[in-house]
Every structure is written in C-alpha cells, then in structure tokens.
GROMACS .gro file of C-alpha atoms in nm:
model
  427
    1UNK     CA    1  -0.554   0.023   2.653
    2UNK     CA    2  -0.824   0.269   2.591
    3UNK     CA    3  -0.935   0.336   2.240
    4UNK     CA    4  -0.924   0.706   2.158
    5UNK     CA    5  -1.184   0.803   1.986
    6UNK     CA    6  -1.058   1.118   1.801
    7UNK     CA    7  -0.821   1.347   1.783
    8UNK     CA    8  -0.792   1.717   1.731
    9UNK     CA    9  -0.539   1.881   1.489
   10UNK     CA   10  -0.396   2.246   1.591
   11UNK     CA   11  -0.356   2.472   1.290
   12UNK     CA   12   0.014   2.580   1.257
   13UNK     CA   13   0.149   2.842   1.409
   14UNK     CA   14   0.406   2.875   1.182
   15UNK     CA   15   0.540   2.704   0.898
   16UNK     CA   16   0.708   2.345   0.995
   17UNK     CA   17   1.066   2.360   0.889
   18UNK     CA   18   1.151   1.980   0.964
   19UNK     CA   19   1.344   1.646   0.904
   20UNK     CA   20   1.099   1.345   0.877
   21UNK     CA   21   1.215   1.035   0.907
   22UNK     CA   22   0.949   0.780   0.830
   23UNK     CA   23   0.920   0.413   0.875
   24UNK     CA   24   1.009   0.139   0.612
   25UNK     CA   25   0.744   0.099   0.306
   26UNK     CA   26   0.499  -0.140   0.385
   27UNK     CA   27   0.470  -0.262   0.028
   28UNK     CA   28   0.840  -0.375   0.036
   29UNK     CA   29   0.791  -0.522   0.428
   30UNK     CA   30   0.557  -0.774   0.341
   31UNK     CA   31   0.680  -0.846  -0.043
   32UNK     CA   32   1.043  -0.912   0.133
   33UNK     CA   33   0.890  -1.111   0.430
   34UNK     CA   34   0.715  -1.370   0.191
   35UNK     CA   35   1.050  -1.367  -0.032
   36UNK     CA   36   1.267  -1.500   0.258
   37UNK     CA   37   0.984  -1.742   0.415
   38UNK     CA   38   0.999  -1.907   0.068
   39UNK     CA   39   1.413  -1.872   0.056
   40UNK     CA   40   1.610  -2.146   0.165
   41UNK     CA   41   1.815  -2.048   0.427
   42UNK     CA   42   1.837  -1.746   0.730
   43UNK     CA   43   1.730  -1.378   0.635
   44UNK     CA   44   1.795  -1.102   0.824
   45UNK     CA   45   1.536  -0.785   0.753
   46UNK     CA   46   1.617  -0.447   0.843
   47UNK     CA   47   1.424  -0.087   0.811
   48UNK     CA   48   1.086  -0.334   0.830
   49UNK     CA   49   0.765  -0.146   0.895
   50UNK     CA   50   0.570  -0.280   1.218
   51UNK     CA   51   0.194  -0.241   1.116
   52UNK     CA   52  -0.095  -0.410   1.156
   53UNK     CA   53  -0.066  -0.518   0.847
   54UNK     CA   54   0.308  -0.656   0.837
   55UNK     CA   55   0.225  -0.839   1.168
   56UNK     CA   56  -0.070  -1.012   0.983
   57UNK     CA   57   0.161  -1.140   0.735
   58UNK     CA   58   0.447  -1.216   1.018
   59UNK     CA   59   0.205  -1.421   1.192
   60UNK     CA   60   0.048  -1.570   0.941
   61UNK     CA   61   0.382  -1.755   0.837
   62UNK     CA   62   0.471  -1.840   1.163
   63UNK     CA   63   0.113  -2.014   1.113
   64UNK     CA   64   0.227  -2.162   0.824
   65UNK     CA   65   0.544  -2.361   1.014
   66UNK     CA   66   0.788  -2.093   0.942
   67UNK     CA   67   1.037  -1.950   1.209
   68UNK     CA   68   0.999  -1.607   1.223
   69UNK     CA   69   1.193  -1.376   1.496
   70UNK     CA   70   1.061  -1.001   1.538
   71UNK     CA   71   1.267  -0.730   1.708
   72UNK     CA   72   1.030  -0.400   1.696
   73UNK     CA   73   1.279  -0.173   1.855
   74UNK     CA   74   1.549  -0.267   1.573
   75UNK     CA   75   1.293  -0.271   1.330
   76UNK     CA   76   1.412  -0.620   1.227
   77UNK     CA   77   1.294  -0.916   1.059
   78UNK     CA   78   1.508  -1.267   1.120
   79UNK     CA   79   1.366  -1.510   0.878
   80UNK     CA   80   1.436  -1.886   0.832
   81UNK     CA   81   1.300  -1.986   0.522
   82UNK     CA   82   1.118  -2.329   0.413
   83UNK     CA   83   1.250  -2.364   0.059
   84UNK     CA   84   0.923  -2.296  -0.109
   85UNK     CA   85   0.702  -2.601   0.079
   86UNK     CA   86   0.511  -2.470   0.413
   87UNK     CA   87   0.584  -2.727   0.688
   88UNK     CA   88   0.254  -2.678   0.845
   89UNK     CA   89  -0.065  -2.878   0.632
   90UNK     CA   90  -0.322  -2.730   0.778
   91UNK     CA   91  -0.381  -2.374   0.889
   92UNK     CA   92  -0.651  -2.122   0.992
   93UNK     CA   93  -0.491  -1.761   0.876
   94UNK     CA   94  -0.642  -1.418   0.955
   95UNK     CA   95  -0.487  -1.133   0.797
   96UNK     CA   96  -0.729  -0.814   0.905
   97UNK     CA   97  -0.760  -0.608   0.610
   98UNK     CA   98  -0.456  -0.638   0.525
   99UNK     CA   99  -0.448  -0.643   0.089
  100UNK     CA  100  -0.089  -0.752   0.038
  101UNK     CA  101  -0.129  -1.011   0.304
  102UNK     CA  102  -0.427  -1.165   0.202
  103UNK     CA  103  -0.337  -1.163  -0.197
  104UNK     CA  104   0.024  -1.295  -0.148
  105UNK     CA  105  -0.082  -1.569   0.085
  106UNK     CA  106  -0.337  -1.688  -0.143
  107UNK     CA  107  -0.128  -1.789  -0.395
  108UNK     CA  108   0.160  -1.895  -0.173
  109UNK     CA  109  -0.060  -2.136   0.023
  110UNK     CA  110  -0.111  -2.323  -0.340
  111UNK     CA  111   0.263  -2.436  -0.320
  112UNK     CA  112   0.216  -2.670   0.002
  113UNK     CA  113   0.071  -3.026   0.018
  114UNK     CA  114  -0.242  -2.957   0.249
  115UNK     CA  115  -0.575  -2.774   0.326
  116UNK     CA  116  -0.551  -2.404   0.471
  117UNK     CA  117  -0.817  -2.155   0.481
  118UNK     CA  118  -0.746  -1.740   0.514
  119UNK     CA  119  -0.975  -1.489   0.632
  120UNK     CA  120  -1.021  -1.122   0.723
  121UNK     CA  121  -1.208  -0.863   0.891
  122UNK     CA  122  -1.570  -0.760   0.759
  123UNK     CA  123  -1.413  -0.499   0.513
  124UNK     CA  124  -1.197  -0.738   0.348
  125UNK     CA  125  -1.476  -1.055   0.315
  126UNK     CA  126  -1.625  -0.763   0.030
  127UNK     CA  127  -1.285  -0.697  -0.126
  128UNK     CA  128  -1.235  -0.887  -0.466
  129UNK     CA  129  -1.004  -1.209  -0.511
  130UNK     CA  130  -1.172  -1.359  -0.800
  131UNK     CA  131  -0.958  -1.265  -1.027
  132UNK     CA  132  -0.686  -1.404  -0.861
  133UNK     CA  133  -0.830  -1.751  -0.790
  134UNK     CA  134  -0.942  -1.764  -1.161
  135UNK     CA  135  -0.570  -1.737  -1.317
  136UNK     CA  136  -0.427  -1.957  -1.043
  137UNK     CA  137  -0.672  -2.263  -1.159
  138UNK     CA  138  -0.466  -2.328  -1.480
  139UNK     CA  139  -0.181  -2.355  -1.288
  140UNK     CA  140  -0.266  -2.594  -1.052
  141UNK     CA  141  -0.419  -2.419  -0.794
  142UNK     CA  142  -0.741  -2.503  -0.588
  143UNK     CA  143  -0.841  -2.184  -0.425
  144UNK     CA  144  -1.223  -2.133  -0.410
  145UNK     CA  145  -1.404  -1.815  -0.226
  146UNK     CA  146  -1.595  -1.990   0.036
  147UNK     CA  147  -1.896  -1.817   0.045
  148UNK     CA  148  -1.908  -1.810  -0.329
  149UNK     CA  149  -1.877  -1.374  -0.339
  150UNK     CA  150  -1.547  -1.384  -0.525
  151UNK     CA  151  -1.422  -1.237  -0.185
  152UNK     CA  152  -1.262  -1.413   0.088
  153UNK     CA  153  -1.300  -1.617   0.292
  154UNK     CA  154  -1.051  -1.886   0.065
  155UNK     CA  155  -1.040  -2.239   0.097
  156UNK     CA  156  -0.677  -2.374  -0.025
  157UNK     CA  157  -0.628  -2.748  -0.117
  158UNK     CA  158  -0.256  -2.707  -0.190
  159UNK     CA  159  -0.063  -2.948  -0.398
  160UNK     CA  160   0.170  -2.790  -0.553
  161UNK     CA  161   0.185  -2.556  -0.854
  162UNK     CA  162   0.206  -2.773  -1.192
  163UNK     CA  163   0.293  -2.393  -1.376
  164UNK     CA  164   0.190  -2.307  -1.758
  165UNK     CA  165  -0.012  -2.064  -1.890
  166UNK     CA  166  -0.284  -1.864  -1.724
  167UNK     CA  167  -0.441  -1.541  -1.780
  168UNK     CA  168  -0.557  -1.291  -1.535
  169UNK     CA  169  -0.768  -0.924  -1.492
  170UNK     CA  170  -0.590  -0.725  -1.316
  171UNK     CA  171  -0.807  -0.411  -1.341
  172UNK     CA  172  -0.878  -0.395  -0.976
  173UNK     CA  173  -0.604  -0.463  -0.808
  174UNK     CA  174  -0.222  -0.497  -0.898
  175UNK     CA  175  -0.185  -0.704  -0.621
  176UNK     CA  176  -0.353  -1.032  -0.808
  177UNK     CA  177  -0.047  -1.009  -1.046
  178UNK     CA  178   0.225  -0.954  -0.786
  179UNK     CA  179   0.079  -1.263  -0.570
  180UNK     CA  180   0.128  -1.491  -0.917
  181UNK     CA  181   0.443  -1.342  -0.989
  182UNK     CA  182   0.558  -1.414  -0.653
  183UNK     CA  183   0.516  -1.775  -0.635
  184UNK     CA  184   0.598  -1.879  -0.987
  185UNK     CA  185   0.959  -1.951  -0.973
  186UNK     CA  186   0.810  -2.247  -0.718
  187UNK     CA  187   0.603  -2.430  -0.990
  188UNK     CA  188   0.699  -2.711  -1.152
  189UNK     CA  189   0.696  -2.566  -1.529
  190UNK     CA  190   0.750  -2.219  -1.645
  191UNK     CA  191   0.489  -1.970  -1.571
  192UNK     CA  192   0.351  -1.759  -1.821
  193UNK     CA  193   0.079  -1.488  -1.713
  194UNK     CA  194  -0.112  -1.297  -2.000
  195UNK     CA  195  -0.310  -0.962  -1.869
  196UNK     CA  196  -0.699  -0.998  -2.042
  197UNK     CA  197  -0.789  -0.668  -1.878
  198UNK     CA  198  -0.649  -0.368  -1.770
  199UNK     CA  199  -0.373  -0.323  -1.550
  200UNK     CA  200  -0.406  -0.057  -1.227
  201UNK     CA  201  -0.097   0.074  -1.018
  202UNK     CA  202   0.186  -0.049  -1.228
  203UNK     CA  203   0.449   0.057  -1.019
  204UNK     CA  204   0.363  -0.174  -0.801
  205UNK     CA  205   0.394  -0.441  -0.996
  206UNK     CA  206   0.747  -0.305  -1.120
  207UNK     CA  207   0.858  -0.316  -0.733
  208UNK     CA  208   0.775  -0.662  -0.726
  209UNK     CA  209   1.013  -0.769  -1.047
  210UNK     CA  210   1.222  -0.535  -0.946
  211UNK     CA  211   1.238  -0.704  -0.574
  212UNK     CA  212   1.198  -1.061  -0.681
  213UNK     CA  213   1.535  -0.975  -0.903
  214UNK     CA  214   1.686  -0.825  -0.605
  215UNK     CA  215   1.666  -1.223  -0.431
  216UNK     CA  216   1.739  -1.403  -0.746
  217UNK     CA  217   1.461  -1.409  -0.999
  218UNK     CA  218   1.422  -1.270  -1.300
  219UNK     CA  219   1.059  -1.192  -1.453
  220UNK     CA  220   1.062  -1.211  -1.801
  221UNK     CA  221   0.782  -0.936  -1.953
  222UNK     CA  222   0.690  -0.872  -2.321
  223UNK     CA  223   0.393  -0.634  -2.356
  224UNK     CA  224   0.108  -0.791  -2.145
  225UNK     CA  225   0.285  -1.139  -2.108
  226UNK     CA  226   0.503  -1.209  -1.785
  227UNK     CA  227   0.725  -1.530  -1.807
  228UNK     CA  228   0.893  -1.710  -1.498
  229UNK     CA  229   1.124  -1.980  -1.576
  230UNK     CA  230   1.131  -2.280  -1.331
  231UNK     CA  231   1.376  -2.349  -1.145
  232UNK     CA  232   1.476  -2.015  -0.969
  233UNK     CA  233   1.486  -1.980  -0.611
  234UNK     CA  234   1.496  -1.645  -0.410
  235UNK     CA  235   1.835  -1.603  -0.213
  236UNK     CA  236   1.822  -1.600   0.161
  237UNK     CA  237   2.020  -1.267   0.266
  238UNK     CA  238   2.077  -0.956   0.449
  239UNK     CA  239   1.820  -0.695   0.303
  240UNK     CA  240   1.737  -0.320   0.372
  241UNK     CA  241   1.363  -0.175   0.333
  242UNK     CA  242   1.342   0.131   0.178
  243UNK     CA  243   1.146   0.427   0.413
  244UNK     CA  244   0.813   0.398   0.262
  245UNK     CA  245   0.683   0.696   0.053
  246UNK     CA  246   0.361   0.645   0.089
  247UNK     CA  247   0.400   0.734   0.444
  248UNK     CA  248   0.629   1.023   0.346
  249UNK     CA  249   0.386   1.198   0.090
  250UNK     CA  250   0.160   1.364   0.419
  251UNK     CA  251   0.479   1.519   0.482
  252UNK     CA  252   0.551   1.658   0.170
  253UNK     CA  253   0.169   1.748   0.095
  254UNK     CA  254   0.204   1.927   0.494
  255UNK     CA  255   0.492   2.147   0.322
  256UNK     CA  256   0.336   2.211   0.030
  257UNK     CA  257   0.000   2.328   0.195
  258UNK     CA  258   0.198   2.523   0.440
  259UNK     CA  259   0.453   2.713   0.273
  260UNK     CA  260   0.659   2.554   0.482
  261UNK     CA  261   1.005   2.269   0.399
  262UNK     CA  262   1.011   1.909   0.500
  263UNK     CA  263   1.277   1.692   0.415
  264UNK     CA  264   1.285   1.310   0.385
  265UNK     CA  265   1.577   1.110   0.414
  266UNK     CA  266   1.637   0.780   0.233
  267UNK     CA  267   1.376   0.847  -0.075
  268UNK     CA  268   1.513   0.974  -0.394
  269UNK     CA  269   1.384   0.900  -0.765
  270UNK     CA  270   1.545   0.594  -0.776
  271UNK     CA  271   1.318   0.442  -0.536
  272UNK     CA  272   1.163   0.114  -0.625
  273UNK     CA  273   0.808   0.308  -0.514
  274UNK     CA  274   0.547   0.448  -0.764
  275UNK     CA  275   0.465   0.686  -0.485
  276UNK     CA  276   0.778   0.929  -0.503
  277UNK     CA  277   0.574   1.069  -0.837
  278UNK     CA  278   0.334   1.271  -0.548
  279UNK     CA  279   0.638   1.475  -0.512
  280UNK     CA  280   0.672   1.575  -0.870
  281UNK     CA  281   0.283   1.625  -0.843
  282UNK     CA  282   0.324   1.866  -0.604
  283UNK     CA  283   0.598   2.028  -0.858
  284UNK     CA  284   0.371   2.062  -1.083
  285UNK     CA  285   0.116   2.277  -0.876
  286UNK     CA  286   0.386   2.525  -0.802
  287UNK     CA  287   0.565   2.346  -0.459
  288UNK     CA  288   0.976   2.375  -0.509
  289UNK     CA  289   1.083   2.031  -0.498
  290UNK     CA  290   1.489   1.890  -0.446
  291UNK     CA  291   1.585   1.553  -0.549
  292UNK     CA  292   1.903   1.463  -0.374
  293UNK     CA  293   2.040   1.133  -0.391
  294UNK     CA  294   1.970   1.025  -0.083
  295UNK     CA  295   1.651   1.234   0.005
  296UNK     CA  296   1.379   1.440  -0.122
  297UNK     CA  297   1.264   1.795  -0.005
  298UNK     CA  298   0.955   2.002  -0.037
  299UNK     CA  299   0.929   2.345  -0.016
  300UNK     CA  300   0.635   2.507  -0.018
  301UNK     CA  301   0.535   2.863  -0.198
  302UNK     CA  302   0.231   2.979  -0.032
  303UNK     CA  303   0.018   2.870  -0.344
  304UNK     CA  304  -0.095   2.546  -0.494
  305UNK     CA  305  -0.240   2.619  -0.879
  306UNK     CA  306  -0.496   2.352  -0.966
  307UNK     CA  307  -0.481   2.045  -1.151
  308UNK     CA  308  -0.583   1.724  -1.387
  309UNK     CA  309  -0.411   1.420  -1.322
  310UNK     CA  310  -0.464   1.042  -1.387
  311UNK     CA  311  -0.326   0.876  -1.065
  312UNK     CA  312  -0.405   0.541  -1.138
  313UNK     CA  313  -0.025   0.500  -1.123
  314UNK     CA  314  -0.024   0.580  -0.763
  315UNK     CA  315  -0.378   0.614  -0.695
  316UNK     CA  316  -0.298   0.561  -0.248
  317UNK     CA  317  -0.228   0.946  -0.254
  318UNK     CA  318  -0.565   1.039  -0.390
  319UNK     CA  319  -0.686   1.114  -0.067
  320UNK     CA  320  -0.380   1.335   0.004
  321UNK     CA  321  -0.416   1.516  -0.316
  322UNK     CA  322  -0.837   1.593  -0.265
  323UNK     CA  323  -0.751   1.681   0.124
  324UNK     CA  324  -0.548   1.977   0.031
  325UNK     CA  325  -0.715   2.033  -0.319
  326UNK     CA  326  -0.964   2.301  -0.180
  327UNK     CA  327  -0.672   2.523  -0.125
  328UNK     CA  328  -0.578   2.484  -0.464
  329UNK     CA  329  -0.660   2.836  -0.710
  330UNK     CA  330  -0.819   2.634  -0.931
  331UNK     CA  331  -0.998   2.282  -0.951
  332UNK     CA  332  -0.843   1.983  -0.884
  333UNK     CA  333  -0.964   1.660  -1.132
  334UNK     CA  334  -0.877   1.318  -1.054
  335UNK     CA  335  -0.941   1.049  -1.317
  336UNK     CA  336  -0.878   0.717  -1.355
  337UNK     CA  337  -0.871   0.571  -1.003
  338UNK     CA  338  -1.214   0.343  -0.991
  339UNK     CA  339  -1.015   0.091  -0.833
  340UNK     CA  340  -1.038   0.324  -0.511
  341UNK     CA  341  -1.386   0.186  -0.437
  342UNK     CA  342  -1.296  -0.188  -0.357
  343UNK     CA  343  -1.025  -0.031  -0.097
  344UNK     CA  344  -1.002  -0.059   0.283
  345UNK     CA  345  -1.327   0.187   0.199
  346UNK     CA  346  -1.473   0.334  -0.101
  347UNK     CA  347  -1.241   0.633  -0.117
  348UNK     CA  348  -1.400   0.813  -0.341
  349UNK     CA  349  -1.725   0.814  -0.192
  350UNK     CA  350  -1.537   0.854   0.148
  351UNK     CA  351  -1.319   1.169   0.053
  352UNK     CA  352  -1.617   1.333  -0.145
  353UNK     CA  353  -1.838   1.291   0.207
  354UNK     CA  354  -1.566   1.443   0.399
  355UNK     CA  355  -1.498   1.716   0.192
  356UNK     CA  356  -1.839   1.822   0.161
  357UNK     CA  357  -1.857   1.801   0.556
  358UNK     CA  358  -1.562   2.063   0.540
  359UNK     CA  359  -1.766   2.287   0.348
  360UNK     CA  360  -1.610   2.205   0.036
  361UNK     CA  361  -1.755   2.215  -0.337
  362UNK     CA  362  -1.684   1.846  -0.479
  363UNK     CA  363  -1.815   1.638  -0.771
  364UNK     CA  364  -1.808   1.224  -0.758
  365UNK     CA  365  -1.781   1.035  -1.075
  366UNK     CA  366  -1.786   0.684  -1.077
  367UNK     CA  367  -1.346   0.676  -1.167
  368UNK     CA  368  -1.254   0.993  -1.019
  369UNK     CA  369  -1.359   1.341  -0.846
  370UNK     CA  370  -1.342   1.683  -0.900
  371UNK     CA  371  -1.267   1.927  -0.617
  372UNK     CA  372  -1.295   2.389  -0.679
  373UNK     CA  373  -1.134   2.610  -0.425
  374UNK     CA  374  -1.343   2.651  -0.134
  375UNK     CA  375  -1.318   2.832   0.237
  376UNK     CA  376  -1.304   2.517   0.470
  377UNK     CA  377  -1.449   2.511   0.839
  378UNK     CA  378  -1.428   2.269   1.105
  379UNK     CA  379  -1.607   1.934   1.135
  380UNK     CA  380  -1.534   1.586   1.292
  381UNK     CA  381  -1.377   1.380   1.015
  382UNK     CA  382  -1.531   1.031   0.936
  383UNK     CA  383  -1.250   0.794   0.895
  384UNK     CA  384  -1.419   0.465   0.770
  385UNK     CA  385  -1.148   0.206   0.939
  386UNK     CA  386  -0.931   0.381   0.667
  387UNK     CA  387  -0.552   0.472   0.750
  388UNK     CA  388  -0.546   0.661   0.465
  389UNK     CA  389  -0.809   0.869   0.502
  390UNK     CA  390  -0.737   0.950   0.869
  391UNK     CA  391  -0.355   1.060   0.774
  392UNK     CA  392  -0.498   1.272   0.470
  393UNK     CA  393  -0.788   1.501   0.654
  394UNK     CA  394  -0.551   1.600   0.961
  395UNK     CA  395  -0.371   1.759   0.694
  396UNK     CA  396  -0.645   1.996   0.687
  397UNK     CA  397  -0.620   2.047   1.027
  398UNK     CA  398  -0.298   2.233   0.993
  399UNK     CA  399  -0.508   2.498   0.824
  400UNK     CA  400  -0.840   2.440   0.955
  401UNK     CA  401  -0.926   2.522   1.313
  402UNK     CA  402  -1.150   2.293   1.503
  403UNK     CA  403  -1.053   1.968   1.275
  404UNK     CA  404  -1.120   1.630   1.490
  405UNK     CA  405  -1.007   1.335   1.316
  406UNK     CA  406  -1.223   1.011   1.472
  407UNK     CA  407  -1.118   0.726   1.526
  408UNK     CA  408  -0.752   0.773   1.501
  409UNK     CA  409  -0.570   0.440   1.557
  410UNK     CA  410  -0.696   0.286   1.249
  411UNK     CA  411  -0.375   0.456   1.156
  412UNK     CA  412  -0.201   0.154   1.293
  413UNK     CA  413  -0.211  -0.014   0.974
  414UNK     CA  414   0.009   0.105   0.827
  415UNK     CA  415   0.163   0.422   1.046
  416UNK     CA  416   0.131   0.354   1.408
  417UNK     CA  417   0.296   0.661   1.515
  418UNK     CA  418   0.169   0.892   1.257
  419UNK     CA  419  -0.001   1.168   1.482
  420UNK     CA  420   0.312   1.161   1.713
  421UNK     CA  421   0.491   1.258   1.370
  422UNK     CA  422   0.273   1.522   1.258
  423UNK     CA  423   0.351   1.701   1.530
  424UNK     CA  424   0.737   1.720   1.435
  425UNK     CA  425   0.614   1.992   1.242
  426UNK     CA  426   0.529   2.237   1.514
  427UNK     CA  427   0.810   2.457   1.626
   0.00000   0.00000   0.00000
C-alpha cells in the first residue's frame, strides 16, 4: 500500500454535533495482554485496541512461546497464559516505539530461565530504560542496555526473580514502576519498591494497581513504598477494555474549539484513566461539560479563556491543549511536563516548532511552554513519527484553512482510523 504523505484538514462548516465512539485505551490493551500471558489459564479480551503498538506487544508474546489468538474485526484478544514462566528461552523481540511494550517486557523477560534480547526502532534506542534496569538488579534481574546508553537495545539473562527490596527513579517515565509492579507477584520473595526520585503521570501507575487488583493482586502502597506479597497470581478471565480517553480527548478538544457537542460513550469519571481530567480542563476554560455515568459530553461556548496548569498528571494531552491554546483569550502555561522530551519526540520542542510555523506567539522552557492568543494561518504540519502530534494539529485544521498534516499514518500507533473519525464531525 502506498504511504500517504499528508493530509489536508477542511475547516468546519458548521459546528460537529456528534457521537464518537472511540477504540479501547491502549494503556489498558497492553497492561491486560501481559496480565493474561502471565495468568494461568484461557483469557478472553474484548474492546482491545489494534495499534501498532498493541500488535508489538501481541507478537512479542507469541515470541515468547505464548498462544495468542487475534480477531481484529471483534476487537478481541484470546489469551492462553504460561503461569508466569515464558516457554520460549531464547528470543529476538522488536517492539517499534512502542513505550508500554518495551518497559513491560523488560521486566517480564527477567521471570524466564533463558537469554532474550528486545529492541526498537531508532526513536526508541534514545528513550531511557536505565532506571528500570537499575531497580530490577536487586531483585534478581540481569538486564543490561547493550550499547551501554541506558537505552535499549536490552540483553535479558532471565532466571527468575529472587524479589526484596529495590529502589527506583521514576521521574521520567511511570512506566519503569508499572513494569516492576507488574511482575512482582512472580518473584520468589515479597517485593518492595521505594521511589528515590520523583514520580511523573501517576494515574498511570494507579491504573496499573488498580488493574493488577482487577486479576487478583493486590499492591500494597504506603507513601513512596509499593509492597507485593509473593505468592499471588493474576486470574485468567473474561475482561472488557475501557474506550481509551486519550483517544477521546481530540474529540472533546474538537467541541470545545468549535462551539460545537461531542459525546463519548463508555468514559465517565470513574474511569481507571488519568486522561478523563482533559475534560474537566476544558471546564475550566469555559467548555460546558456532562458527566453521565456511562459517557461524557462536551459542549462548546464559542470561547476558551486562558490558562495555567501542571499536567504532569496527564501530560499525553499537552499537545492537544497547546494546539488549540492560540484560540484561547488569554495565554495558555503549561508546567511541569519535562518528561515530554524523552517521548516518541521531544514534544515540547515539537509543538513549540509547529506552532510557530502556524504563526503563533510561543515560549519553550525546558518543563513546559507558554502559548498568547494569536491569528493562525496555514502551513504543512511536521509530525515527527509522533501520533500525538499528528491527531493534535488537525485540530487546527477545523479552524485553519489550508492545514496539511504530513505524514499521517504514524497515527497508526495508537489510532489507526483517526482521520476517518475526524470527519464524523462534518455534517
């Protein structure tokens, strides 16, 4: 099939007045996914996001010996899990850029008996592991970054977990403490894993306690100190994934920017994701916002009054938030979201550059940016492999005329069909 190599976003005619129904969260996908392949017993997955990055991690334990049965058009995962011991001892994995994948895996390989290695595309041999190889060493694991970068490639020479105490930084990624969290029930003595740093994205890391209780394991968590008693195992079973709201939020930020209404079904504060809080964000800048139990609704007012907001809490909707900040009537300050740079790009650096090619007035700090009202023009949008910044700048697009968005099936990663849902909001 034939790459396209942009595409070009129509400004509304009118405002969208729409239903979106968006695929499962890929945070859940490939947290549940690794759950069951370590379950003993059948699982049965449904609402799963196909992605790039959830068919990394499918095929990556099919790699790994496990039996792993995909139905796309059902949206279905059918899992027969190993009991916590990979059947295959050697393997060659390659996860793409795929953060979730290539964290979990890491610290799941440690729990076989044999030598594996894991690598990814260009983008993700400069994304940091360190961290996450340095707290698994006290517990038994041999995981080494091959080329000595603190990035992958990793080398694995799995023999188990022995468990204990380890600590770990997790102030660049959440995902180092959800990979150790993830595995300890499988070690041989209690787990206990004290933070030394800070810790980014925490609702992240409550999705994964609150998931890993979901198939039988409880987390144990006093201030900065997570305990995980031996002995537990997750529960094969019949599980639902949860639309994913980090694939919703465009929607809601489209409504919002419009003055238009977009309803999402199946998200509702009680979500197990951080990134329902966008909606309340929105709130806050003057969009008229609906909880229902079983769905959330924007509905936009024609304005959007400025902001300052730490998003390190769900820090993915940055982009989102800066695309539409110029039409803000005041300045829009982001802070706390350094983290960004060491991303499938550096999205700061990559939203300011973007913005600025849109004509707009923006200010990069090293943790954050600040963006003022500004008129916007047209330009061909930069999209730096980046799903995230391709979904964000069409948004502009429904404003802008003569927005091109390049490169647009990097979207794949996470939202194949995104552009095919944008449009749902034409009528």
């Amino acid at each position: 099939m034939t790459a396209t190599p942009s595409i070009a976003i129509a400004p509304l005619t009118a405002p969208p007045d729409a239903v979106i129904a968006v695929p499962g969260s890929k945070s859940i996908s490939n947290r549940v996914a690794l759950l069951a392949a370590l379950a003993e017993g059948r699982s049965t997955l449904d609402g799963v996001l196909f992605s790039d990055d959830t068919r990394h991690m499918a095929t990556a334990l099919r790699g790994l010996g496990v039996e792993v049965e995909a139905d796309e058009a059902a949206a279905r995962l059918v899992i027969d899990g190993v009991g916590g011991r990979w059947p295959a001892r050697q393997a060659e994995l390659f996860v793409g850029n795929a953060g979730t994948a290539m964290r979990f895996l890491v610290a799941a390989l440690c729990l076989g008996e044999g030598s594996y290695r894991i690598d990814g595309t260009p983008r993700m041999r400069e994304r940091p592991i360190g961290e996450l190889l340095a707290a698994l060493a006290p517990l038994g694991g041999e995981a080494v970054s091959e080329a000595g970068t603190g990035c992958p490639p990793v080398r694995v020479r799995a023999h188990g977990l022995a468990g204990g105490c380890t600590t770990l930084d997790a102030g660049r990624s959440s995902q180092f403490l959800s990979a150790l969290l993830q595995v300890a029930p499988y070690a041989a003595r209690d787990v206990e894993i004290a933070l030394s740093g800070g810790l980014i994205a925490e609702p992240y890391v409550d999705m994964t306690i609150a998931v890993m209780a979901q198939w039988g394991v409880a987390v144990e968590r006093a201030g900065a100190v997570f305990r995980i008693r031996a002995g537990q195992r997750y529960r094969a079973q019949s599980y639902a994934v949860e639309p994913d709201a980090s694939s919703a939020h465009y929607f809601w930020a489209a409504a919002a920017l419009t003055g238009g209404r977009v309803r999402t079904p199946g998200l509702s504060r009680r979500s197990l994701q951080g990134d329902v809080a966008f909606a309340a964000l929105l709130e806050r800048m003057g969009a008229a916002v609906t909880w229902h139990a079983d769905a959330i609704e924007v509905q936009g007012r024609g304005r959007l009054a400025g902001v300052e907001i730490d998003m390190n809490d769900f820090s993915d909707t940055v982009p989102t938030l800066a695309a539409i900040a110029p039409f803000a009537s005041g300045p829009v300050r982001i802070d706390n979201v350094a983290h960004l740079r060491h991303q499938e790009s550096d999205r700061i650096a990559a939203v300011c550059s973007e913005l600025t090619r849109l004509g707009a007035r923006v200010e990069e700090r090293a943790d954050g940016l600040t963006v003022w009202p500004s008129p916007l023009h047209g330009a061909a949008i930069e999209t730096y492999d980046d799903h995230r910044i391709a979904m964000a700048f069409a948004l502009v697009g429904l404003r802008v005329p003569g927005v091109t968005i390049k490169d647009p099936e990097c979207t794949a990663k996470t939202f194949p069909t995104y552009f095919e849902t944008l449009e749902q909001l034409r009528r």
